[in-house]
Amino acid sequence: MLDLIACMKSFVRTVELGSFSAVAKEINTTQPTISKQIAALEEHLDVQLLVRSTRKVNLTDEGMRFYEHCQHVLEVLSEAESSVGKRQNPSGLLRVNCSVALGRQELFPRLKRFLDRYPDITLDLTMSDRFVDLVEESIDVAIRMGKFQDRNLISQLIGTSRFVTVASVEYLEKFGEPQVPADLLHHNCIIYTHQSTGNEWQFRGTTVTVSGNLRVNNTMAHCEAVLAGIGIGTSPMWAYSKEIQNRSVKVILVDYEPEPLAIQAVYRRGRFQSAKVKCFIDFLMDELKSGLLQ
């Protein structure tokens, strides 16, 4: 007998990942198994859903319509399972993505409380400073900083963070402290390559194009470079909270500080928000309302 739900799930992920082999790897099965499921689904519907090629699969017009319906059906099913009986408590695998520094400094200290509160959830946390495609990498929730626009995703504000300019006390003692943003033109600035504005640092009322002899693509490396006295950096304030408290790092150019950065939970667009996603976002909103990241 055809397992219609299993076939629909495989079909949806094949569309999202672009190949049978990618889906097989994700759910720990074989490529022929996924191919047979899609073929059985097409036979059941008496319509071609996908056009196969040597490199990827493409949707037919009928396949596109069916894909949209499948998304809706699977979302409704997930919501129904989470709302009754043994599934009334949020459960299942929850895949979360965030930056390395945010994960280490802000999420990890809170994770035990979350897992204690929701023992039926298994959390799969990936930490990376690169841009992660939620659909392609099957991420349920991503925590991102700053402005966000994507028609296929929903963002929910969970907090804010001051965005500050910092330098080690050692560096400032050696090279002096900038008094206005334009002074940064005479300083070595550490460029964080994942920052959307690159080396154009934005301040209240002005933008300065900075330069320096070190570029990094990782928030932890950025922190280490500032602490080592290599140069001046810009960062969410939480990334340097301990160092600011112990006075090894100083916040500078405070009078020119830009507007606070938004901290947002981002998830895939759908009619329903799954119970496990909702409880995680609600948990973070409750945790961050104290202003710990302000």
PDB file of C-alpha atoms in Angstrom:
ATOM      1  CA  MET A   1       0.000   0.000   0.000  1.00  0.00           C
ATOM      2  CA  LEU A   2       1.256   3.480  -0.892  1.00  0.00           C
ATOM      3  CA  ASP A   3       2.396   5.531   2.118  1.00  0.00           C
ATOM      4  CA  LEU A   4       1.096   8.804   0.721  1.00  0.00           C
ATOM      5  CA  ILE A   5       2.433  11.007   3.547  1.00  0.00           C
ATOM      6  CA  ALA A   6       5.946   9.553   3.310  1.00  0.00           C
ATOM      7  CA  CYS A   7       5.910  10.040  -0.461  1.00  0.00           C
ATOM      8  CA  MET A   8       4.720  13.626  -0.080  1.00  0.00           C
ATOM      9  CA  LYS A   9       7.499  14.367   2.411  1.00  0.00           C
ATOM     10  CA  SER A  10      10.099  12.938   0.040  1.00  0.00           C
ATOM     11  CA  PHE A  11       8.630  14.903  -2.863  1.00  0.00           C
ATOM     12  CA  VAL A  12       8.710  18.200  -0.928  1.00  0.00           C
ATOM     13  CA  ARG A  13      12.312  17.714   0.184  1.00  0.00           C
ATOM     14  CA  THR A  14      13.356  16.682  -3.338  1.00  0.00           C
ATOM     15  CA  VAL A  15      11.958  19.959  -4.650  1.00  0.00           C
ATOM     16  CA  GLU A  16      13.700  21.923  -1.888  1.00  0.00           C
ATOM     17  CA  LEU A  17      17.084  20.166  -2.123  1.00  0.00           C
ATOM     18  CA  GLY A  18      17.078  19.636  -5.873  1.00  0.00           C
ATOM     19  CA  SER A  19      18.052  15.969  -6.021  1.00  0.00           C
ATOM     20  CA  PHE A  20      17.037  12.486  -4.906  1.00  0.00           C
ATOM     21  CA  SER A  21      20.500  11.758  -3.493  1.00  0.00           C
ATOM     22  CA  ALA A  22      20.430  14.824  -1.230  1.00  0.00           C
ATOM     23  CA  VAL A  23      17.107  13.719   0.264  1.00  0.00           C
ATOM     24  CA  ALA A  24      18.360  10.156   0.676  1.00  0.00           C
ATOM     25  CA  LYS A  25      21.411  11.392   2.548  1.00  0.00           C
ATOM     26  CA  GLU A  26      19.265  13.607   4.787  1.00  0.00           C
ATOM     27  CA  ILE A  27      16.980  10.783   5.934  1.00  0.00           C
ATOM     28  CA  ASN A  28      19.610   8.042   5.819  1.00  0.00           C
ATOM     29  CA  THR A  29      18.194   5.975   2.970  1.00  0.00           C
ATOM     30  CA  THR A  30      19.140   5.276  -0.655  1.00  0.00           C
ATOM     31  CA  GLN A  31      18.669   7.308  -3.813  1.00  0.00           C
ATOM     32  CA  PRO A  32      16.670   4.522  -5.525  1.00  0.00           C
ATOM     33  CA  THR A  33      14.261   4.463  -2.568  1.00  0.00           C
ATOM     34  CA  ILE A  34      13.474   8.174  -2.986  1.00  0.00           C
ATOM     35  CA  SER A  35      13.189   7.769  -6.750  1.00  0.00           C
ATOM     36  CA  LYS A  36      10.707   4.897  -6.316  1.00  0.00           C
ATOM     37  CA  GLN A  37       8.627   6.960  -3.866  1.00  0.00           C
ATOM     38  CA  ILE A  38       8.334   9.834  -6.334  1.00  0.00           C
ATOM     39  CA  ALA A  39       7.524   7.446  -9.174  1.00  0.00           C
ATOM     40  CA  ALA A  40       4.836   5.780  -7.051  1.00  0.00           C
ATOM     41  CA  LEU A  41       3.392   9.175  -6.212  1.00  0.00           C
ATOM     42  CA  GLU A  42       3.261  10.146  -9.891  1.00  0.00           C
ATOM     43  CA  GLU A  43       1.597   6.831 -10.752  1.00  0.00           C
ATOM     44  CA  HIS A  44      -0.937   7.339  -7.959  1.00  0.00           C
ATOM     45  CA  LEU A  45      -1.782  10.831  -9.251  1.00  0.00           C
ATOM     46  CA  ASP A  46      -1.460   9.827 -12.918  1.00  0.00           C
ATOM     47  CA  VAL A  47       0.596  12.941 -13.621  1.00  0.00           C
ATOM     48  CA  GLN A  48       4.284  13.828 -14.045  1.00  0.00           C
ATOM     49  CA  LEU A  49       5.510  15.962 -11.144  1.00  0.00           C
ATOM     50  CA  LEU A  50       9.218  16.232 -11.909  1.00  0.00           C
ATOM     51  CA  VAL A  51      11.434  16.412 -14.969  1.00  0.00           C
ATOM     52  CA  ARG A  52      14.629  14.467 -14.274  1.00  0.00           C
ATOM     53  CA  SER A  53      18.013  15.371 -15.715  1.00  0.00           C
ATOM     54  CA  THR A  54      21.540  14.207 -15.007  1.00  0.00           C
ATOM     55  CA  ARG A  55      22.192  17.154 -12.674  1.00  0.00           C
ATOM     56  CA  LYS A  56      18.909  18.121 -11.045  1.00  0.00           C
ATOM     57  CA  VAL A  57      15.151  17.803 -11.032  1.00  0.00           C
ATOM     58  CA  ASN A  58      12.669  20.454 -12.122  1.00  0.00           C
ATOM     59  CA  LEU A  59       8.979  20.838 -11.372  1.00  0.00           C
ATOM     60  CA  THR A  60       6.328  20.531 -14.046  1.00  0.00           C
ATOM     61  CA  ASP A  61       3.393  22.947 -13.870  1.00  0.00           C
ATOM     62  CA  GLU A  62       1.322  20.239 -12.210  1.00  0.00           C
ATOM     63  CA  GLY A  63       4.224  19.495  -9.891  1.00  0.00           C
ATOM     64  CA  MET A  64       4.369  23.130  -8.764  1.00  0.00           C
ATOM     65  CA  ARG A  65       0.682  23.129  -7.870  1.00  0.00           C
ATOM     66  CA  PHE A  66       0.969  19.830  -6.045  1.00  0.00           C
ATOM     67  CA  TYR A  67       4.104  21.024  -4.174  1.00  0.00           C
ATOM     68  CA  GLU A  68       2.231  24.021  -2.786  1.00  0.00           C
ATOM     69  CA  HIS A  69      -0.623  21.788  -1.637  1.00  0.00           C
ATOM     70  CA  CYS A  70       1.821  19.304  -0.091  1.00  0.00           C
ATOM     71  CA  GLN A  71       3.452  22.068   1.965  1.00  0.00           C
ATOM     72  CA  HIS A  72       0.059  23.040   3.331  1.00  0.00           C
ATOM     73  CA  VAL A  73      -0.959  19.439   4.091  1.00  0.00           C
ATOM     74  CA  LEU A  74       2.289  18.628   5.910  1.00  0.00           C
ATOM     75  CA  GLU A  75       2.107  21.836   7.965  1.00  0.00           C
ATOM     76  CA  VAL A  76      -1.462  21.059   8.999  1.00  0.00           C
ATOM     77  CA  LEU A  77      -0.479  17.490   9.879  1.00  0.00           C
ATOM     78  CA  SER A  78       2.441  18.644  12.008  1.00  0.00           C
ATOM     79  CA  GLU A  79       0.266  21.151  13.831  1.00  0.00           C
ATOM     80  CA  ALA A  80      -2.435  18.539  14.430  1.00  0.00           C
ATOM     81  CA  GLU A  81       0.062  16.043  15.847  1.00  0.00           C
ATOM     82  CA  SER A  82       1.457  18.663  18.208  1.00  0.00           C
ATOM     83  CA  SER A  83      -1.959  19.700  19.542  1.00  0.00           C
ATOM     84  CA  VAL A  84      -3.456  16.433  20.796  1.00  0.00           C
ATOM     85  CA  GLY A  85      -2.713  13.262  22.737  1.00  0.00           C
ATOM     86  CA  LYS A  86       0.884  12.330  23.463  1.00  0.00           C
ATOM     87  CA  ARG A  87       2.072  15.019  21.058  1.00  0.00           C
ATOM     88  CA  GLN A  88       0.398  17.811  23.035  1.00  0.00           C
ATOM     89  CA  ASN A  89       3.793  18.792  24.380  1.00  0.00           C
ATOM     90  CA  PRO A  90       6.192  20.071  21.695  1.00  0.00           C
ATOM     91  CA  SER A  91       8.374  17.229  20.504  1.00  0.00           C
ATOM     92  CA  GLY A  92      10.705  16.097  17.785  1.00  0.00           C
ATOM     93  CA  LEU A  93      13.937  17.326  16.220  1.00  0.00           C
ATOM     94  CA  LEU A  94      14.403  21.113  16.219  1.00  0.00           C
ATOM     95  CA  ARG A  95      17.182  22.409  13.969  1.00  0.00           C
ATOM     96  CA  VAL A  96      18.523  25.817  15.014  1.00  0.00           C
ATOM     97  CA  ASN A  97      21.262  27.928  13.436  1.00  0.00           C
ATOM     98  CA  CYS A  98      23.136  30.954  14.795  1.00  0.00           C
ATOM     99  CA  SER A  99      26.539  32.619  14.655  1.00  0.00           C
ATOM    100  CA  VAL A 100      29.454  31.087  16.550  1.00  0.00           C
ATOM    101  CA  ALA A 101      29.795  33.867  19.120  1.00  0.00           C
ATOM    102  CA  LEU A 102      26.063  34.207  19.743  1.00  0.00           C
ATOM    103  CA  GLY A 103      25.791  30.465  20.256  1.00  0.00           C
ATOM    104  CA  ARG A 104      28.691  30.242  22.691  1.00  0.00           C
ATOM    105  CA  GLN A 105      27.966  33.354  24.705  1.00  0.00           C
ATOM    106  CA  GLU A 106      24.199  33.711  24.686  1.00  0.00           C
ATOM    107  CA  LEU A 107      22.456  30.497  23.636  1.00  0.00           C
ATOM    108  CA  PHE A 108      24.506  27.839  25.421  1.00  0.00           C
ATOM    109  CA  PRO A 109      23.990  29.330  28.899  1.00  0.00           C
ATOM    110  CA  ARG A 110      20.225  29.117  28.293  1.00  0.00           C
ATOM    111  CA  LEU A 111      19.904  25.768  26.529  1.00  0.00           C
ATOM    112  CA  LYS A 112      19.633  23.613  29.650  1.00  0.00           C
ATOM    113  CA  ARG A 113      16.611  25.591  30.822  1.00  0.00           C
ATOM    114  CA  PHE A 114      14.968  25.109  27.438  1.00  0.00           C
ATOM    115  CA  LEU A 115      15.672  21.372  27.267  1.00  0.00           C
ATOM    116  CA  ASP A 116      14.536  20.878  30.865  1.00  0.00           C
ATOM    117  CA  ARG A 117      11.288  22.660  30.045  1.00  0.00           C
ATOM    118  CA  TYR A 118      10.714  20.674  26.817  1.00  0.00           C
ATOM    119  CA  PRO A 119      12.204  17.197  27.382  1.00  0.00           C
ATOM    120  CA  ASP A 120      10.568  15.745  24.249  1.00  0.00           C
ATOM    121  CA  ILE A 121      12.485  18.102  21.952  1.00  0.00           C
ATOM    122  CA  THR A 122      15.877  17.126  20.555  1.00  0.00           C
ATOM    123  CA  LEU A 123      17.871  20.237  19.648  1.00  0.00           C
ATOM    124  CA  ASP A 124      20.266  20.192  16.689  1.00  0.00           C
ATOM    125  CA  LEU A 125      22.287  23.419  16.949  1.00  0.00           C
ATOM    126  CA  THR A 126      24.604  24.451  14.121  1.00  0.00           C
ATOM    127  CA  MET A 127      26.823  27.508  14.562  1.00  0.00           C
ATOM    128  CA  SER A 128      28.292  29.294  11.580  1.00  0.00           C
ATOM    129  CA  ASP A 129      28.981  32.862  10.530  1.00  0.00           C
ATOM    130  CA  ARG A 130      28.211  32.123   6.873  1.00  0.00           C
ATOM    131  CA  PHE A 131      24.758  32.697   5.418  1.00  0.00           C
ATOM    132  CA  VAL A 132      22.664  29.547   5.817  1.00  0.00           C
ATOM    133  CA  ASP A 133      19.771  28.709   3.489  1.00  0.00           C
ATOM    134  CA  LEU A 134      17.006  27.478   5.805  1.00  0.00           C
ATOM    135  CA  VAL A 135      15.255  25.433   3.129  1.00  0.00           C
ATOM    136  CA  GLU A 136      18.340  23.849   1.587  1.00  0.00           C
ATOM    137  CA  GLU A 137      19.842  22.907   4.958  1.00  0.00           C
ATOM    138  CA  SER A 138      16.519  22.017   6.607  1.00  0.00           C
ATOM    139  CA  ILE A 139      16.844  24.582   9.400  1.00  0.00           C
ATOM    140  CA  ASP A 140      13.724  25.243  11.487  1.00  0.00           C
ATOM    141  CA  VAL A 141      14.867  28.499  13.138  1.00  0.00           C
ATOM    142  CA  ALA A 142      17.836  30.805  12.562  1.00  0.00           C
ATOM    143  CA  ILE A 143      18.881  33.636  14.880  1.00  0.00           C
ATOM    144  CA  ARG A 144      20.084  36.598  12.845  1.00  0.00           C
ATOM    145  CA  MET A 145      21.236  40.134  13.538  1.00  0.00           C
ATOM    146  CA  GLY A 146      20.167  43.316  11.789  1.00  0.00           C
ATOM    147  CA  LYS A 147      17.611  44.101   9.101  1.00  0.00           C
ATOM    148  CA  PHE A 148      16.138  41.160   7.273  1.00  0.00           C
ATOM    149  CA  GLN A 149      14.031  40.828   4.137  1.00  0.00           C
ATOM    150  CA  ASP A 150      13.072  37.577   2.437  1.00  0.00           C
ATOM    151  CA  ARG A 151       9.598  36.921   1.065  1.00  0.00           C
ATOM    152  CA  ASN A 152       9.986  33.178   1.668  1.00  0.00           C
ATOM    153  CA  LEU A 153      10.807  33.564   5.362  1.00  0.00           C
ATOM    154  CA  ILE A 154       9.187  35.088   8.422  1.00  0.00           C
ATOM    155  CA  SER A 155      11.211  37.071  10.953  1.00  0.00           C
ATOM    156  CA  GLN A 156      10.192  37.735  14.529  1.00  0.00           C
ATOM    157  CA  LEU A 157      11.918  40.307  16.722  1.00  0.00           C
ATOM    158  CA  ILE A 158      13.198  38.706  19.921  1.00  0.00           C
ATOM    159  CA  GLY A 159      15.537  41.423  21.202  1.00  0.00           C
ATOM    160  CA  THR A 160      17.994  44.179  20.364  1.00  0.00           C
ATOM    161  CA  SER A 161      21.689  44.791  20.888  1.00  0.00           C
ATOM    162  CA  ARG A 162      23.849  47.881  20.944  1.00  0.00           C
ATOM    163  CA  PHE A 163      26.270  47.965  18.012  1.00  0.00           C
ATOM    164  CA  VAL A 164      29.511  49.410  19.308  1.00  0.00           C
ATOM    165  CA  THR A 165      33.038  50.311  18.283  1.00  0.00           C
ATOM    166  CA  VAL A 166      35.649  48.627  20.460  1.00  0.00           C
ATOM    167  CA  ALA A 167      39.382  48.449  20.994  1.00  0.00           C
ATOM    168  CA  SER A 168      41.648  46.909  23.574  1.00  0.00           C
ATOM    169  CA  VAL A 169      43.025  49.174  26.272  1.00  0.00           C
ATOM    170  CA  GLU A 170      46.484  48.146  25.094  1.00  0.00           C
ATOM    171  CA  TYR A 171      45.790  49.391  21.567  1.00  0.00           C
ATOM    172  CA  LEU A 172      44.353  52.720  22.759  1.00  0.00           C
ATOM    173  CA  GLU A 173      47.288  53.361  25.060  1.00  0.00           C
ATOM    174  CA  LYS A 174      49.667  52.818  22.152  1.00  0.00           C
ATOM    175  CA  PHE A 175      47.831  54.599  19.316  1.00  0.00           C
ATOM    176  CA  GLY A 176      45.407  56.950  21.059  1.00  0.00           C
ATOM    177  CA  GLU A 177      41.609  56.965  21.200  1.00  0.00           C
ATOM    178  CA  PRO A 178      39.558  58.208  18.216  1.00  0.00           C
ATOM    179  CA  GLN A 179      37.304  61.108  19.194  1.00  0.00           C
ATOM    180  CA  VAL A 180      35.148  61.268  16.053  1.00  0.00           C
ATOM    181  CA  PRO A 181      34.444  58.617  13.377  1.00  0.00           C
ATOM    182  CA  ALA A 182      36.730  60.351  10.852  1.00  0.00           C
ATOM    183  CA  ASP A 183      39.675  59.622  13.169  1.00  0.00           C
ATOM    184  CA  LEU A 184      39.334  55.944  12.209  1.00  0.00           C
ATOM    185  CA  LEU A 185      40.990  56.821   8.889  1.00  0.00           C
ATOM    186  CA  HIS A 186      44.249  56.986  10.831  1.00  0.00           C
ATOM    187  CA  HIS A 187      43.784  53.680  12.657  1.00  0.00           C
ATOM    188  CA  ASN A 188      44.097  49.994  11.842  1.00  0.00           C
ATOM    189  CA  CYS A 189      40.551  48.615  11.585  1.00  0.00           C
ATOM    190  CA  ILE A 190      39.660  44.921  11.665  1.00  0.00           C
ATOM    191  CA  ILE A 191      37.231  44.102   8.858  1.00  0.00           C
ATOM    192  CA  TYR A 192      34.568  41.472   9.508  1.00  0.00           C
ATOM    193  CA  THR A 193      33.826  40.102   6.039  1.00  0.00           C
ATOM    194  CA  HIS A 194      30.296  38.884   6.836  1.00  0.00           C
ATOM    195  CA  GLN A 195      29.205  42.385   7.835  1.00  0.00           C
ATOM    196  CA  SER A 196      26.803  43.594   5.144  1.00  0.00           C
ATOM    197  CA  THR A 197      28.422  47.027   4.885  1.00  0.00           C
ATOM    198  CA  GLY A 198      31.963  45.649   4.596  1.00  0.00           C
ATOM    199  CA  ASN A 199      34.552  48.316   5.347  1.00  0.00           C
ATOM    200  CA  GLU A 200      31.962  51.109   5.259  1.00  0.00           C
ATOM    201  CA  TRP A 201      31.268  51.582   8.953  1.00  0.00           C
ATOM    202  CA  GLN A 202      28.053  53.407   9.726  1.00  0.00           C
ATOM    203  CA  PHE A 203      27.704  55.786  12.641  1.00  0.00           C
ATOM    204  CA  ARG A 204      25.023  58.165  13.719  1.00  0.00           C
ATOM    205  CA  GLY A 205      24.989  60.843  11.048  1.00  0.00           C
ATOM    206  CA  THR A 206      27.985  59.634   9.039  1.00  0.00           C
ATOM    207  CA  THR A 207      29.694  56.717   7.262  1.00  0.00           C
ATOM    208  CA  VAL A 208      33.445  56.112   7.255  1.00  0.00           C
ATOM    209  CA  THR A 209      35.335  53.893   4.812  1.00  0.00           C
ATOM    210  CA  VAL A 210      37.954  52.242   7.011  1.00  0.00           C
ATOM    211  CA  SER A 211      40.976  50.125   6.195  1.00  0.00           C
ATOM    212  CA  GLY A 212      43.260  47.690   7.978  1.00  0.00           C
ATOM    213  CA  ASN A 213      45.664  44.803   7.554  1.00  0.00           C
ATOM    214  CA  LEU A 214      43.368  42.056   8.882  1.00  0.00           C
ATOM    215  CA  ARG A 215      40.086  40.666   7.561  1.00  0.00           C
ATOM    216  CA  VAL A 216      38.227  37.844   9.338  1.00  0.00           C
ATOM    217  CA  ASN A 217      35.072  35.855   8.569  1.00  0.00           C
ATOM    218  CA  ASN A 218      34.378  34.633  12.095  1.00  0.00           C
ATOM    219  CA  THR A 219      33.085  36.530  15.125  1.00  0.00           C
ATOM    220  CA  MET A 220      35.357  34.640  17.503  1.00  0.00           C
ATOM    221  CA  ALA A 221      38.408  35.488  15.381  1.00  0.00           C
ATOM    222  CA  HIS A 222      37.262  39.118  15.363  1.00  0.00           C
ATOM    223  CA  CYS A 223      37.130  39.126  19.160  1.00  0.00           C
ATOM    224  CA  GLU A 224      40.568  37.540  19.460  1.00  0.00           C
ATOM    225  CA  ALA A 225      42.049  40.101  17.073  1.00  0.00           C
ATOM    226  CA  VAL A 226      40.633  43.025  19.065  1.00  0.00           C
ATOM    227  CA  LEU A 227      41.810  41.496  22.356  1.00  0.00           C
ATOM    228  CA  ALA A 228      45.286  40.996  20.889  1.00  0.00           C
ATOM    229  CA  GLY A 229      45.518  44.726  20.232  1.00  0.00           C
ATOM    230  CA  ILE A 230      45.700  44.383  16.449  1.00  0.00           C
ATOM    231  CA  GLY A 231      43.162  47.102  15.785  1.00  0.00           C
ATOM    232  CA  ILE A 232      39.685  48.580  16.221  1.00  0.00           C
ATOM    233  CA  GLY A 233      36.491  46.685  15.474  1.00  0.00           C
ATOM    234  CA  THR A 234      32.721  47.093  15.391  1.00  0.00           C
ATOM    235  CA  SER A 235      30.457  44.482  16.915  1.00  0.00           C
ATOM    236  CA  PRO A 236      27.254  43.778  18.837  1.00  0.00           C
ATOM    237  CA  MET A 237      28.024  44.737  22.407  1.00  0.00           C
ATOM    238  CA  TRP A 238      27.193  41.296  23.833  1.00  0.00           C
ATOM    239  CA  ALA A 239      30.209  39.850  22.026  1.00  0.00           C
ATOM    240  CA  TYR A 240      32.514  41.851  24.322  1.00  0.00           C
ATOM    241  CA  SER A 241      30.414  42.037  27.489  1.00  0.00           C
ATOM    242  CA  LYS A 242      32.932  40.205  29.713  1.00  0.00           C
ATOM    243  CA  GLU A 243      35.934  42.067  28.326  1.00  0.00           C
ATOM    244  CA  ILE A 244      34.171  45.412  28.775  1.00  0.00           C
ATOM    245  CA  GLN A 245      33.331  44.505  32.365  1.00  0.00           C
ATOM    246  CA  ASN A 246      36.906  43.532  33.201  1.00  0.00           C
ATOM    247  CA  ARG A 247      38.147  46.655  31.381  1.00  0.00           C
ATOM    248  CA  SER A 248      40.434  44.905  28.919  1.00  0.00           C
ATOM    249  CA  VAL A 249      38.283  46.339  26.096  1.00  0.00           C
ATOM    250  CA  LYS A 250      36.763  49.809  25.883  1.00  0.00           C
ATOM    251  CA  VAL A 251      33.713  51.019  23.966  1.00  0.00           C
ATOM    252  CA  ILE A 252      34.696  54.130  21.996  1.00  0.00           C
ATOM    253  CA  LEU A 253      32.867  56.725  19.881  1.00  0.00           C
ATOM    254  CA  VAL A 254      29.808  56.305  22.112  1.00  0.00           C
ATOM    255  CA  ASP A 255      28.317  59.646  21.028  1.00  0.00           C
ATOM    256  CA  TYR A 256      28.194  58.393  17.419  1.00  0.00           C
ATOM    257  CA  GLU A 257      26.781  54.939  18.136  1.00  0.00           C
ATOM    258  CA  PRO A 258      24.244  53.815  15.476  1.00  0.00           C
ATOM    259  CA  GLU A 259      20.743  52.536  16.196  1.00  0.00           C
ATOM    260  CA  PRO A 260      20.603  49.197  18.056  1.00  0.00           C
ATOM    261  CA  LEU A 261      20.657  46.027  15.982  1.00  0.00           C
ATOM    262  CA  ALA A 262      17.568  43.855  15.850  1.00  0.00           C
ATOM    263  CA  ILE A 263      17.944  40.244  16.980  1.00  0.00           C
ATOM    264  CA  GLN A 264      15.496  38.160  14.994  1.00  0.00           C
ATOM    265  CA  ALA A 265      14.268  34.591  14.901  1.00  0.00           C
ATOM    266  CA  VAL A 266      13.771  33.573  11.276  1.00  0.00           C
ATOM    267  CA  TYR A 267      11.752  30.594  10.060  1.00  0.00           C
ATOM    268  CA  ARG A 268      10.194  29.315   6.859  1.00  0.00           C
ATOM    269  CA  ARG A 269       6.934  30.827   5.714  1.00  0.00           C
ATOM    270  CA  GLY A 270       3.829  28.705   6.092  1.00  0.00           C
ATOM    271  CA  ARG A 271       0.273  28.938   7.252  1.00  0.00           C
ATOM    272  CA  PHE A 272       1.123  27.368  10.603  1.00  0.00           C
ATOM    273  CA  GLN A 273       4.029  27.834  12.978  1.00  0.00           C
ATOM    274  CA  SER A 274       4.927  24.417  14.380  1.00  0.00           C
ATOM    275  CA  ALA A 275       4.684  23.930  18.145  1.00  0.00           C
ATOM    276  CA  LYS A 276       8.400  23.240  18.547  1.00  0.00           C
ATOM    277  CA  VAL A 277       9.340  26.412  16.643  1.00  0.00           C
ATOM    278  CA  LYS A 278       6.838  28.500  18.577  1.00  0.00           C
ATOM    279  CA  CYS A 279       7.987  27.297  21.994  1.00  0.00           C
ATOM    280  CA  PHE A 280      11.644  27.960  21.117  1.00  0.00           C
ATOM    281  CA  ILE A 281      10.954  31.498  19.910  1.00  0.00           C
ATOM    282  CA  ASP A 282       8.713  32.215  22.912  1.00  0.00           C
ATOM    283  CA  PHE A 283      11.470  30.929  25.196  1.00  0.00           C
ATOM    284  CA  LEU A 284      14.061  33.233  23.638  1.00  0.00           C
ATOM    285  CA  MET A 285      11.735  36.231  23.812  1.00  0.00           C
ATOM    286  CA  ASP A 286      11.163  35.541  27.496  1.00  0.00           C
ATOM    287  CA  GLU A 287      14.897  35.122  28.126  1.00  0.00           C
ATOM    288  CA  LEU A 288      15.899  38.286  26.281  1.00  0.00           C
ATOM    289  CA  LYS A 289      13.211  40.584  27.667  1.00  0.00           C
ATOM    290  CA  SER A 290      15.482  41.306  30.633  1.00  0.00           C
ATOM    291  CA  GLY A 291      17.682  43.306  28.268  1.00  0.00           C
ATOM    292  CA  LEU A 292      20.771  41.118  28.626  1.00  0.00           C
ATOM    293  CA  LEU A 293      21.705  41.857  25.007  1.00  0.00           C
ATOM    294  CA  GLN A 294      20.892  45.560  25.118  1.00  0.00           C
TER     295      GLN A 294
END
